[in-house]
Amino acid sequence: MFSGTLVVRRIRNGWPSRYFSTTKGGESLRIAIVGGGVAGLSSALHLAPLVASGHIEGPIDIFDGGSSSQTGREIGVGIWSTAMDPFVESKEESHQLLIDELEKNGSYLRDVGYRTPKGHWLAKSRLGGSQPDLLFIREMDLLGSLRKALDVEQAKNTIRLLSGPDYKVKSIAEDSPEPWSATLKLGDKSVDSERDYHLVIAADGMNSTIRQKYGGHLCERSRLMGTNALKGPLDLPQHGELVKENWHTTGHVVATETQDREYTVFRGNANVSGMDVDLETSFQTWGEGQSMRFATVPMSYPDPDNPDKREERDVWFITIENKEINSESDPVKRKELLLEEFKGWHEPIGTLVRATPADEILMERALAHRHSMSPLANFNEIVTRILGKAVPSRGNGPAIIFIGDAFMCVDPILAQGFTVGMEGAAALKTCLESSLLSGSDHPYQPLAFDPILLRQELKERHDNRLHRLICLLRATEMVQALGQPMTGTLAGFISRDVIRPLMRLTPGFIKTPIFNAVAKYSLGLPQSFDGNKSRNS
């Protein structure tokens, strides 16, 4: 139980809202997280210690509009060590449990390489050690690990998970009389949430309800030149090339829209091990035209019938832009079409696809946001613009921050979506610590925190995260330019007939550091990075 004064606030929906405030100055920060996926659960776990210390009012409420039984898919996903290190460094019981579960249920990737469709190796590298670590784990086990850690915090009443259709967030109350907070509108009947919140964390994915409804009305767009389709492999932007434009209400659609990346992703778990197909190194193979790519990663996890044994699978990914395949609804025929398109490519590509049941091959269109979403510091002004009339409160209303795919869903080619979401959660915790632990006096009674300082810290966090995002976007464009030569273009000729042959002839001790540098850059790491904090490195 927390020390401090028990306070009973106004009645909402017939329930008195009780909370503990350890600060004599008044109300502590109340937080709602919209979305119970990887980004949302990670955010709650990172912020839980601030509840235990009394700087955030407990519990942090997670609103998950889905079912509490949702467990994710069996497909393998990658988590880079940059997302895991903050948990590794923490001494919190729930954080250590999370790392234990992740490492028990996943496996670290070591040897990686890049190949041509004929099987020629362009480059090889080794992860771990002085390079970042990459853990591969089934999506269902990633979510399961997070939920096990969450159970520890729920027992302490630092976090509360609210699942089901009745807790699906439709909007934020737009007529709140409170100057710095508002309730959430829940379910089909738009019932008010039990409590009002000072900070709303939108972690509800690419199609975020909060982003689509409130994003872009007052945002300032920061667009670094050179991140919207590089003209060539050397057309990189210089540091500080920044263009700023103000968005008004008419730009709301532009601010929140997604773009089609013009290819489809197919994913499967082949029921074979690396030894079965003589595969010691995971690899990516880059084709020519039609966005054709193939990648495979070995993955292992505990045998459900015998925890002392491990099941082995090869997770594979195909990207291609082919209207016939995209429009085929029969999984068996779709698999046959994929095999036909890739029949001239090296083994074990065909073997892995054939070893995967057709109805287990996932198919998703590659989509991405055009822009990242900055924090919303003045919710009431946004509502005034939307409604065309002033709101009852004289304050700014709740602050809103976006995490994970709600912040920006990027092109999936480098598969860093979950990593970016978990990194963002850790960055938010650091941001709130700076704001809530400042100890500075402020005139905003009865609040125990400074809402203006909170917004300043959120804005600074966003600006710092942009560097990480820009690194990923630039690396994505560069990989596509180098790895996907287009037939009939000068850039394609240079990439296919000049760069690739040179890469094959260049000694490994020269080209491997280049690929390592690109991997570090895509993760926003300095080139001086020389080791991981992951316990199995």
Coordinates of C-alpha atoms in Angstrom, one line a residue:
M1 CA 0.0 0.0 0.0
F2 CA 1.2 3.5 -0.8
S3 CA 1.9 6.0 1.9
G4 CA 0.0 9.3 1.8
T5 CA -3.5 10.6 2.0
L6 CA -6.5 8.7 0.8
V7 CA -8.7 11.0 -1.3
V8 CA -12.2 10.4 -2.6
R9 CA -13.0 12.3 -5.8
R10 CA -16.4 13.0 -7.4
I11 CA -18.8 10.2 -8.2
R12 CA -18.5 8.9 -11.8
N13 CA -21.0 6.3 -13.0
G14 CA -22.0 5.5 -9.5
W15 CA -18.5 4.6 -8.4
P16 CA -16.4 6.8 -6.0
S17 CA -13.0 7.2 -7.6
R18 CA -10.3 6.6 -4.9
Y19 CA -6.7 7.2 -5.3
F20 CA -3.6 7.7 -3.2
S21 CA -1.6 10.9 -3.4
T22 CA 1.8 10.9 -1.7
T23 CA 2.4 14.5 -2.4
K24 CA 1.0 17.0 0.1
G25 CA 0.6 19.5 -2.7
G26 CA -2.4 17.8 -4.2
E27 CA -3.3 15.5 -7.0
S28 CA -0.7 13.3 -8.5
L29 CA -0.5 12.6 -12.3
R30 CA -3.2 10.2 -13.5
I31 CA -2.4 8.2 -16.7
A32 CA -4.6 6.3 -19.1
I33 CA -3.0 4.0 -21.8
V34 CA -5.2 3.4 -24.8
G35 CA -4.2 0.0 -26.3
G36 CA -3.1 -3.3 -24.7
G37 CA -0.5 -4.3 -27.2
V38 CA 3.3 -4.4 -27.0
A39 CA 3.8 -0.6 -26.8
G40 CA 1.0 -0.1 -24.3
L41 CA 2.0 -2.9 -21.9
S42 CA 5.7 -1.8 -22.1
S43 CA 4.7 1.8 -21.3
A44 CA 2.8 0.6 -18.2
L45 CA 5.6 -1.6 -17.0
H46 CA 8.2 1.2 -17.4
L47 CA 5.9 3.7 -15.5
A48 CA 4.9 1.4 -12.7
P49 CA 7.9 2.3 -10.4
L50 CA 6.7 5.9 -10.5
V51 CA 3.4 4.7 -9.1
A52 CA 5.2 2.8 -6.3
S53 CA 7.2 6.0 -5.5
G54 CA 4.0 8.1 -5.4
H55 CA 4.8 10.4 -8.3
I56 CA 2.0 8.9 -10.4
E57 CA -1.4 8.1 -9.0
G58 CA -2.1 4.4 -9.1
P59 CA -3.2 2.4 -10.8
I60 CA -2.2 3.3 -14.3
D61 CA -5.3 2.2 -16.4
I62 CA -4.8 0.3 -19.6
F63 CA -7.8 0.3 -21.8
D64 CA -7.7 -2.7 -24.2
G65 CA -10.8 -2.8 -26.4
G66 CA -10.1 -6.4 -27.3
S67 CA -10.6 -9.6 -25.3
S68 CA -8.4 -10.3 -22.3
S69 CA -7.8 -13.8 -23.9
Q70 CA -6.0 -12.3 -26.9
T71 CA -2.6 -13.9 -27.1
G72 CA -1.1 -12.8 -30.4
R73 CA 0.0 -14.9 -33.4
E74 CA 2.5 -17.8 -33.7
I75 CA 4.6 -15.9 -36.3
G76 CA 8.1 -15.0 -35.2
V77 CA 9.0 -11.3 -34.6
G78 CA 12.3 -9.6 -33.8
I79 CA 13.2 -7.5 -30.7
W80 CA 16.5 -5.6 -30.8
S81 CA 18.5 -5.2 -27.6
T82 CA 17.8 -1.4 -27.6
A83 CA 14.3 -2.3 -26.6
M84 CA 15.3 -4.8 -23.9
D85 CA 18.2 -3.0 -22.3
P86 CA 16.2 -0.6 -20.1
F87 CA 14.4 -3.7 -18.6
V88 CA 17.7 -5.5 -18.2
E89 CA 19.2 -2.6 -16.3
S90 CA 16.2 -2.3 -14.0
K91 CA 16.0 -4.0 -10.6
E92 CA 12.2 -4.2 -10.6
E93 CA 10.8 -7.6 -10.1
S94 CA 8.4 -7.4 -13.0
H95 CA 11.2 -6.2 -15.3
Q96 CA 13.5 -9.0 -14.5
L97 CA 10.6 -11.5 -14.9
L98 CA 10.0 -10.0 -18.3
I99 CA 13.6 -10.5 -19.5
D100 CA 13.6 -14.1 -18.1
E101 CA 10.4 -14.9 -20.0
L102 CA 11.6 -13.3 -23.2
E103 CA 14.9 -15.2 -23.2
K104 CA 13.3 -18.5 -22.2
N105 CA 10.7 -18.3 -25.0
G106 CA 12.9 -16.8 -27.7
S107 CA 16.3 -17.2 -29.2
Y108 CA 19.1 -14.8 -30.1
L109 CA 20.1 -14.4 -33.7
R110 CA 23.8 -14.6 -34.4
D111 CA 25.0 -15.1 -38.0
V112 CA 23.3 -13.0 -40.7
G113 CA 24.0 -12.5 -44.3
Y114 CA 22.8 -11.0 -47.6
R115 CA 22.5 -12.9 -50.9
T116 CA 21.6 -12.6 -54.5
P117 CA 18.7 -14.7 -56.0
K118 CA 21.4 -17.1 -57.4
G119 CA 22.7 -17.7 -53.9
H120 CA 25.9 -15.6 -54.0
W121 CA 26.8 -14.2 -50.6
L122 CA 27.1 -10.4 -50.7
A123 CA 28.1 -10.0 -47.1
K124 CA 28.0 -11.7 -43.7
S125 CA 27.9 -10.4 -40.2
R126 CA 27.6 -11.6 -36.6
L127 CA 25.3 -10.0 -34.1
G128 CA 25.9 -9.8 -30.3
G129 CA 29.2 -9.0 -28.6
S130 CA 30.1 -5.6 -30.0
Q131 CA 27.0 -5.5 -32.2
P132 CA 23.4 -5.1 -31.1
D133 CA 21.5 -8.3 -30.1
L134 CA 18.4 -9.5 -31.9
L135 CA 16.0 -11.8 -30.1
F136 CA 13.5 -13.7 -32.2
I137 CA 10.3 -14.8 -30.5
R138 CA 6.8 -15.8 -31.4
E139 CA 4.4 -12.8 -31.2
M140 CA 2.2 -14.8 -28.8
D141 CA 5.1 -15.4 -26.5
L142 CA 6.1 -11.7 -26.6
L143 CA 2.7 -10.7 -25.5
G144 CA 2.5 -13.5 -23.0
S145 CA 5.8 -12.4 -21.4
L146 CA 4.6 -8.9 -21.1
R147 CA 1.3 -10.0 -19.5
K148 CA 3.1 -12.2 -17.0
A149 CA 5.2 -9.2 -15.9
L150 CA 2.0 -7.1 -15.8
D151 CA 0.4 -9.6 -13.4
V152 CA 3.2 -8.7 -10.9
E153 CA 2.3 -5.0 -11.1
Q154 CA -1.4 -5.6 -11.0
A155 CA -1.0 -7.5 -7.7
K156 CA 0.7 -4.4 -6.4
N157 CA -2.2 -2.2 -7.8
T158 CA 0.3 -0.1 -9.8
I159 CA -1.4 -1.1 -13.1
R160 CA -4.9 -2.1 -14.0
L161 CA -5.8 -3.8 -17.3
L162 CA -9.3 -3.2 -18.4
S163 CA -10.2 -5.4 -21.4
G164 CA -13.3 -6.1 -23.5
P165 CA -15.7 -4.1 -25.7
D166 CA -16.9 -2.0 -22.8
Y167 CA -13.4 -0.6 -22.4
K168 CA -12.8 0.3 -26.1
V169 CA -11.9 4.0 -26.1
K170 CA -14.1 5.9 -28.6
S171 CA -12.9 9.4 -27.8
I172 CA -11.8 11.8 -25.0
A173 CA -14.5 13.8 -23.2
E174 CA -14.7 17.1 -25.1
D175 CA -16.7 19.0 -22.5
S176 CA -14.6 18.4 -19.4
P177 CA -14.9 21.1 -16.8
E178 CA -11.4 20.2 -15.4
P179 CA -8.6 22.5 -16.6
W180 CA -5.9 19.7 -17.0
S181 CA -7.8 16.4 -17.3
A182 CA -10.7 14.7 -18.9
T183 CA -12.5 11.3 -18.8
L184 CA -12.5 8.8 -21.7
K185 CA -15.6 7.8 -23.6
L186 CA -15.9 4.1 -23.6
G187 CA -17.8 1.4 -25.5
D188 CA -20.7 1.7 -27.9
K189 CA -22.7 3.9 -25.5
S190 CA -19.7 6.3 -24.9
V191 CA -19.9 5.9 -21.1
D192 CA -17.5 8.1 -19.1
S193 CA -14.5 6.3 -17.6
E194 CA -14.4 6.0 -13.8
R195 CA -11.6 8.6 -13.5
D196 CA -10.4 11.6 -15.4
Y197 CA -6.8 11.6 -16.7
H198 CA -4.0 14.2 -17.0
L199 CA -2.0 12.2 -19.5
V200 CA -3.4 9.9 -22.3
I201 CA -0.9 7.6 -23.9
A202 CA -2.2 6.5 -27.3
A203 CA -0.7 3.1 -28.0
D204 CA -3.5 1.7 -30.1
G205 CA -1.7 0.9 -33.3
M206 CA -1.4 2.2 -36.8
N207 CA -5.2 2.9 -37.0
S208 CA -5.2 4.7 -33.6
T209 CA -8.5 6.2 -32.7
I210 CA -6.9 9.0 -30.8
R211 CA -4.5 9.8 -33.7
Q212 CA -7.3 9.8 -36.3
K213 CA -9.6 11.9 -34.3
Y214 CA -7.3 14.5 -32.7
G215 CA -3.9 14.3 -34.5
G216 CA -2.7 16.9 -36.9
H217 CA -5.0 19.9 -36.1
L218 CA -2.3 21.9 -34.3
C219 CA 0.9 19.8 -35.0
E220 CA 4.1 21.3 -36.3
R221 CA 5.5 19.0 -38.9
S222 CA 9.2 18.4 -38.9
R223 CA 10.3 16.8 -42.2
L224 CA 14.0 16.1 -42.8
M225 CA 14.8 16.2 -46.4
G226 CA 15.9 12.9 -47.9
T227 CA 13.6 10.6 -46.0
N228 CA 10.8 10.4 -48.6
A229 CA 12.4 8.1 -51.3
L230 CA 16.0 8.7 -51.9
K231 CA 16.9 9.4 -55.5
G232 CA 20.0 7.1 -55.3
P233 CA 22.3 5.4 -52.8
L234 CA 24.4 8.4 -52.3
D235 CA 21.6 11.0 -52.1
L236 CA 21.7 11.2 -48.3
P237 CA 20.5 14.3 -46.4
Q238 CA 22.9 16.5 -44.4
H239 CA 22.4 16.9 -40.7
G240 CA 20.1 19.8 -39.9
E241 CA 18.3 19.9 -43.3
L242 CA 15.0 20.7 -41.7
V243 CA 11.8 22.1 -43.1
K244 CA 9.0 23.2 -40.8
E245 CA 5.4 23.9 -41.8
N246 CA 2.4 24.6 -39.6
W247 CA -0.6 22.3 -40.0
H248 CA -4.1 23.7 -39.7
T249 CA -7.4 21.9 -39.5
T250 CA -7.4 21.4 -43.3
G251 CA -4.2 19.4 -43.0
H252 CA -5.6 17.0 -40.5
V253 CA -6.1 14.3 -43.1
V254 CA -2.6 14.7 -44.4
A255 CA -1.2 14.5 -40.9
T256 CA -2.9 11.2 -40.1
E257 CA -3.1 9.4 -43.4
T258 CA -1.2 6.2 -44.3
Q259 CA 0.5 5.4 -47.6
D260 CA 0.7 2.1 -49.5
R261 CA 4.3 1.0 -49.8
E262 CA 3.4 -0.9 -53.0
Y263 CA 4.2 -4.4 -51.9
T264 CA 2.6 -7.2 -49.8
V265 CA 4.3 -9.2 -47.0
F266 CA 3.9 -13.0 -46.7
R267 CA 5.1 -14.7 -43.5
G268 CA 5.3 -18.2 -42.4
N269 CA 6.9 -20.6 -39.8
A270 CA 8.4 -23.6 -41.7
N271 CA 8.4 -26.7 -39.6
V272 CA 12.0 -27.4 -40.2
S273 CA 15.3 -26.7 -38.4
G274 CA 18.4 -25.1 -39.8
M275 CA 20.1 -28.5 -39.8
D276 CA 17.3 -29.9 -41.9
V277 CA 18.0 -27.5 -44.7
D278 CA 21.7 -27.1 -44.1
L279 CA 21.2 -23.5 -43.0
E280 CA 23.7 -22.1 -40.5
T281 CA 23.2 -18.4 -41.3
S282 CA 20.0 -16.4 -41.5
F283 CA 19.9 -14.4 -44.6
Q284 CA 18.1 -11.8 -46.8
T285 CA 17.9 -12.2 -50.5
W286 CA 17.3 -9.2 -52.6
G287 CA 15.7 -9.5 -56.0
E288 CA 15.2 -7.1 -58.9
G289 CA 11.9 -5.3 -59.5
Q290 CA 8.4 -6.1 -58.1
S291 CA 9.8 -5.5 -54.6
M292 CA 10.8 -9.1 -54.5
R293 CA 12.7 -10.0 -51.3
F294 CA 13.1 -13.1 -49.1
A295 CA 14.4 -13.5 -45.6
T296 CA 14.6 -16.3 -43.1
V297 CA 15.5 -16.5 -39.5
P298 CA 15.9 -19.6 -37.3
M299 CA 13.8 -19.6 -34.1
S300 CA 13.4 -21.9 -31.1
Y301 CA 11.0 -22.0 -28.2
P302 CA 10.1 -24.5 -25.4
D303 CA 8.3 -27.6 -26.3
P304 CA 4.8 -27.3 -24.7
D305 CA 4.8 -31.0 -23.9
N306 CA 8.4 -31.1 -22.6
P307 CA 9.8 -27.8 -21.2
D308 CA 13.3 -29.3 -21.3
K309 CA 13.2 -29.6 -25.1
R310 CA 12.9 -26.9 -27.6
E311 CA 10.9 -26.7 -30.8
E312 CA 12.7 -25.3 -33.9
R313 CA 11.2 -23.4 -36.7
D314 CA 12.5 -21.3 -39.6
V315 CA 10.6 -18.0 -39.9
W316 CA 10.5 -16.7 -43.4
F317 CA 9.3 -13.5 -45.0
I318 CA 8.5 -12.7 -48.6
T319 CA 7.7 -9.3 -50.1
I320 CA 6.4 -8.9 -53.6
E321 CA 4.1 -6.7 -55.7
N322 CA 2.0 -9.0 -57.8
K323 CA -1.6 -8.3 -58.5
E324 CA -2.5 -11.9 -59.3
I325 CA -1.1 -13.2 -56.0
N326 CA -2.6 -10.3 -54.0
S327 CA -6.0 -10.9 -55.4
E328 CA -6.0 -14.7 -54.9
S329 CA -8.2 -15.7 -52.0
D330 CA -7.4 -19.4 -52.0
P331 CA -4.4 -20.0 -49.7
V332 CA -3.3 -23.1 -51.6
K333 CA -3.3 -21.4 -55.0
R334 CA -1.6 -18.3 -53.4
K335 CA 1.2 -20.5 -52.1
E336 CA 1.6 -22.1 -55.6
L337 CA 1.8 -18.7 -57.2
L338 CA 4.5 -17.6 -54.7
L339 CA 6.5 -20.8 -55.4
E340 CA 6.2 -20.1 -59.1
E341 CA 7.5 -16.5 -58.8
F342 CA 10.5 -17.6 -56.7
K343 CA 11.2 -20.9 -58.5
G344 CA 14.5 -19.5 -59.9
W345 CA 15.8 -18.4 -56.6
H346 CA 18.3 -20.4 -54.5
E347 CA 17.5 -23.0 -52.0
P348 CA 16.3 -23.4 -49.3
I349 CA 13.7 -20.7 -50.3
G350 CA 11.5 -23.2 -52.1
T351 CA 11.9 -25.8 -49.4
L352 CA 10.9 -23.4 -46.6
V353 CA 7.8 -22.2 -48.4
R354 CA 6.7 -25.8 -49.3
A355 CA 7.2 -26.9 -45.6
T356 CA 4.7 -24.3 -44.4
P357 CA 0.9 -25.1 -44.5
A358 CA -0.8 -22.8 -46.9
D359 CA -3.5 -21.7 -44.4
E360 CA -0.7 -20.7 -42.0
I361 CA 1.0 -18.3 -44.4
L362 CA 0.1 -14.7 -43.3
M363 CA -0.6 -12.0 -45.9
E364 CA -0.5 -8.3 -45.1
R365 CA -0.3 -5.2 -47.2
A366 CA 2.7 -3.0 -46.4
L367 CA 1.4 0.3 -45.1
A368 CA 3.1 3.2 -43.3
H369 CA 2.3 6.6 -42.0
R370 CA 3.5 9.6 -44.0
H371 CA 4.3 11.5 -40.8
S372 CA 5.1 11.0 -37.1
M373 CA 2.7 12.4 -34.6
S374 CA 4.0 15.0 -32.0
P375 CA 2.5 15.3 -28.5
L376 CA -0.8 17.2 -28.2
A377 CA -0.2 19.8 -25.6
N378 CA -3.5 21.8 -25.9
F379 CA -6.4 19.4 -26.2
N380 CA -9.0 22.0 -25.5
E381 CA -7.9 24.2 -28.4
I382 CA -8.1 21.2 -30.7
V383 CA -11.6 20.5 -29.5
T384 CA -12.5 24.1 -30.0
R385 CA -11.4 23.9 -33.7
I386 CA -13.3 20.6 -34.2
L387 CA -16.5 21.8 -32.6
G388 CA -16.3 25.4 -33.6
K389 CA -17.1 26.6 -30.1
A390 CA -15.2 27.1 -26.8
V391 CA -15.0 24.3 -24.2
P392 CA -16.1 24.9 -20.6
S393 CA -12.6 24.6 -19.1
R394 CA -10.0 27.4 -19.1
G395 CA -7.1 25.0 -19.1
N396 CA -5.4 23.0 -21.8
G397 CA -7.1 19.7 -21.0
P398 CA -5.2 16.4 -20.9
A399 CA -1.8 16.0 -22.6
I400 CA -1.7 13.3 -25.3
I401 CA 1.4 11.3 -26.3
F402 CA 1.7 8.7 -29.1
I403 CA 3.7 5.5 -28.7
G404 CA 4.6 2.7 -31.1
D405 CA 2.6 2.5 -34.4
A406 CA 0.3 5.2 -33.2
F407 CA 3.4 7.5 -33.2
M408 CA 4.4 6.4 -36.6
C409 CA 4.0 3.1 -38.4
V410 CA 7.1 2.8 -40.7
D411 CA 7.8 0.7 -43.7
P412 CA 8.2 -2.9 -42.4
I413 CA 11.2 -3.8 -44.5
L414 CA 13.6 -3.5 -41.5
A415 CA 11.1 -5.1 -39.0
Q416 CA 11.7 -2.7 -36.1
G417 CA 8.1 -1.9 -35.3
F418 CA 7.9 -3.6 -31.9
T419 CA 11.4 -2.4 -31.1
V420 CA 10.5 1.2 -31.7
G421 CA 7.4 0.9 -29.6
M422 CA 9.3 -0.6 -26.6
E423 CA 12.0 2.0 -26.9
G424 CA 9.4 4.8 -27.0
A425 CA 7.9 3.4 -23.7
A426 CA 11.3 3.6 -22.0
A427 CA 11.9 7.1 -23.3
L428 CA 8.5 8.2 -21.9
K429 CA 9.5 6.9 -18.5
T430 CA 12.7 9.0 -18.6
C431 CA 10.7 12.0 -19.7
L432 CA 8.2 11.8 -16.9
E433 CA 10.9 11.3 -14.3
S434 CA 12.4 14.6 -15.4
S435 CA 9.1 16.3 -15.1
L436 CA 7.8 14.7 -11.9
L437 CA 11.0 14.6 -9.9
S438 CA 12.0 18.1 -10.6
G439 CA 10.7 19.3 -7.2
S440 CA 10.1 22.8 -8.5
D441 CA 7.2 24.9 -7.2
H442 CA 4.4 25.8 -9.5
P443 CA 1.1 27.7 -9.3
Y444 CA -1.1 25.0 -10.6
Q445 CA -2.9 23.9 -7.4
P446 CA -4.5 21.5 -6.6
L447 CA -2.0 19.5 -8.8
A448 CA 1.1 18.0 -7.3
F449 CA 2.9 18.4 -10.6
D450 CA 3.6 21.2 -13.1
P451 CA 1.4 20.6 -16.2
I452 CA 3.4 23.1 -18.3
L453 CA 6.7 21.5 -17.4
L454 CA 5.1 18.1 -18.3
R455 CA 4.3 19.3 -21.8
Q456 CA 7.8 20.8 -22.2
E457 CA 9.3 17.5 -21.3
L458 CA 7.0 15.6 -23.7
K459 CA 7.9 17.9 -26.5
E460 CA 11.7 17.5 -25.8
R461 CA 11.2 13.7 -25.7
H462 CA 9.5 13.8 -29.1
D463 CA 12.3 15.9 -30.6
N464 CA 14.9 13.4 -29.2
R465 CA 12.9 10.5 -30.6
L466 CA 12.9 12.1 -34.0
H467 CA 16.6 11.4 -34.3
R468 CA 15.9 7.7 -33.8
L469 CA 13.1 7.7 -36.3
I470 CA 15.0 9.6 -38.9
C471 CA 17.9 7.0 -38.7
L472 CA 15.4 4.2 -39.3
L473 CA 13.7 6.0 -42.2
R474 CA 17.1 6.8 -43.9
A475 CA 18.3 3.3 -43.4
T476 CA 15.1 1.9 -44.9
E477 CA 15.4 4.1 -48.0
M478 CA 19.1 3.2 -48.4
V479 CA 18.4 -0.5 -48.0
Q480 CA 15.7 -0.3 -50.6
A481 CA 17.8 1.7 -53.0
L482 CA 20.8 -0.8 -52.7
G483 CA 18.9 -4.0 -52.4
Q484 CA 16.1 -3.5 -54.9
P485 CA 17.6 -2.4 -58.3
M486 CA 14.9 -1.4 -60.7
T487 CA 15.1 -2.8 -64.3
G488 CA 15.6 -0.2 -66.9
T489 CA 16.9 2.6 -64.6
L490 CA 20.4 4.0 -64.2
A491 CA 20.2 3.5 -60.5
G492 CA 19.2 -0.1 -61.1
F493 CA 22.1 -0.7 -63.5
I494 CA 24.6 0.7 -61.0
S495 CA 23.2 -1.3 -58.1
R496 CA 22.9 -4.6 -60.1
D497 CA 25.9 -4.5 -62.4
V498 CA 28.4 -2.4 -60.4
I499 CA 27.6 -2.4 -56.6
R500 CA 26.6 -6.1 -56.3
P501 CA 29.7 -7.5 -58.1
L502 CA 31.9 -5.2 -56.1
M503 CA 30.3 -6.4 -52.9
R504 CA 31.0 -10.0 -53.8
L505 CA 34.6 -9.3 -54.6
T506 CA 35.3 -7.1 -51.6
P507 CA 36.9 -8.9 -48.7
G508 CA 34.7 -9.5 -45.6
F509 CA 37.0 -7.5 -43.3
I510 CA 36.1 -4.4 -45.4
K511 CA 32.4 -4.8 -46.1
T512 CA 31.3 -6.4 -42.8
P513 CA 32.0 -3.2 -40.8
I514 CA 30.0 -1.3 -43.4
F515 CA 26.9 -3.5 -42.9
N516 CA 27.4 -3.4 -39.1
A517 CA 27.5 0.4 -39.3
V518 CA 24.2 0.5 -41.2
A519 CA 22.6 -1.8 -38.6
K520 CA 23.8 0.5 -35.8
Y521 CA 22.6 3.6 -37.6
S522 CA 19.2 2.1 -38.3
L523 CA 18.8 1.6 -34.5
G524 CA 19.9 5.2 -33.7
L525 CA 23.1 3.9 -32.0
P526 CA 26.4 5.7 -32.2
Q527 CA 29.2 4.0 -34.1
S528 CA 31.1 3.9 -30.9
F529 CA 28.6 1.4 -29.5
D530 CA 30.6 -1.7 -28.5
G531 CA 28.4 -4.0 -26.5
N532 CA 24.9 -5.0 -25.2
K533 CA 23.4 -5.2 -21.8
S534 CA 21.4 -8.3 -22.6
R535 CA 22.4 -11.0 -20.2
N536 CA 22.9 -13.7 -23.0
S537 CA 25.2 -11.5 -25.1

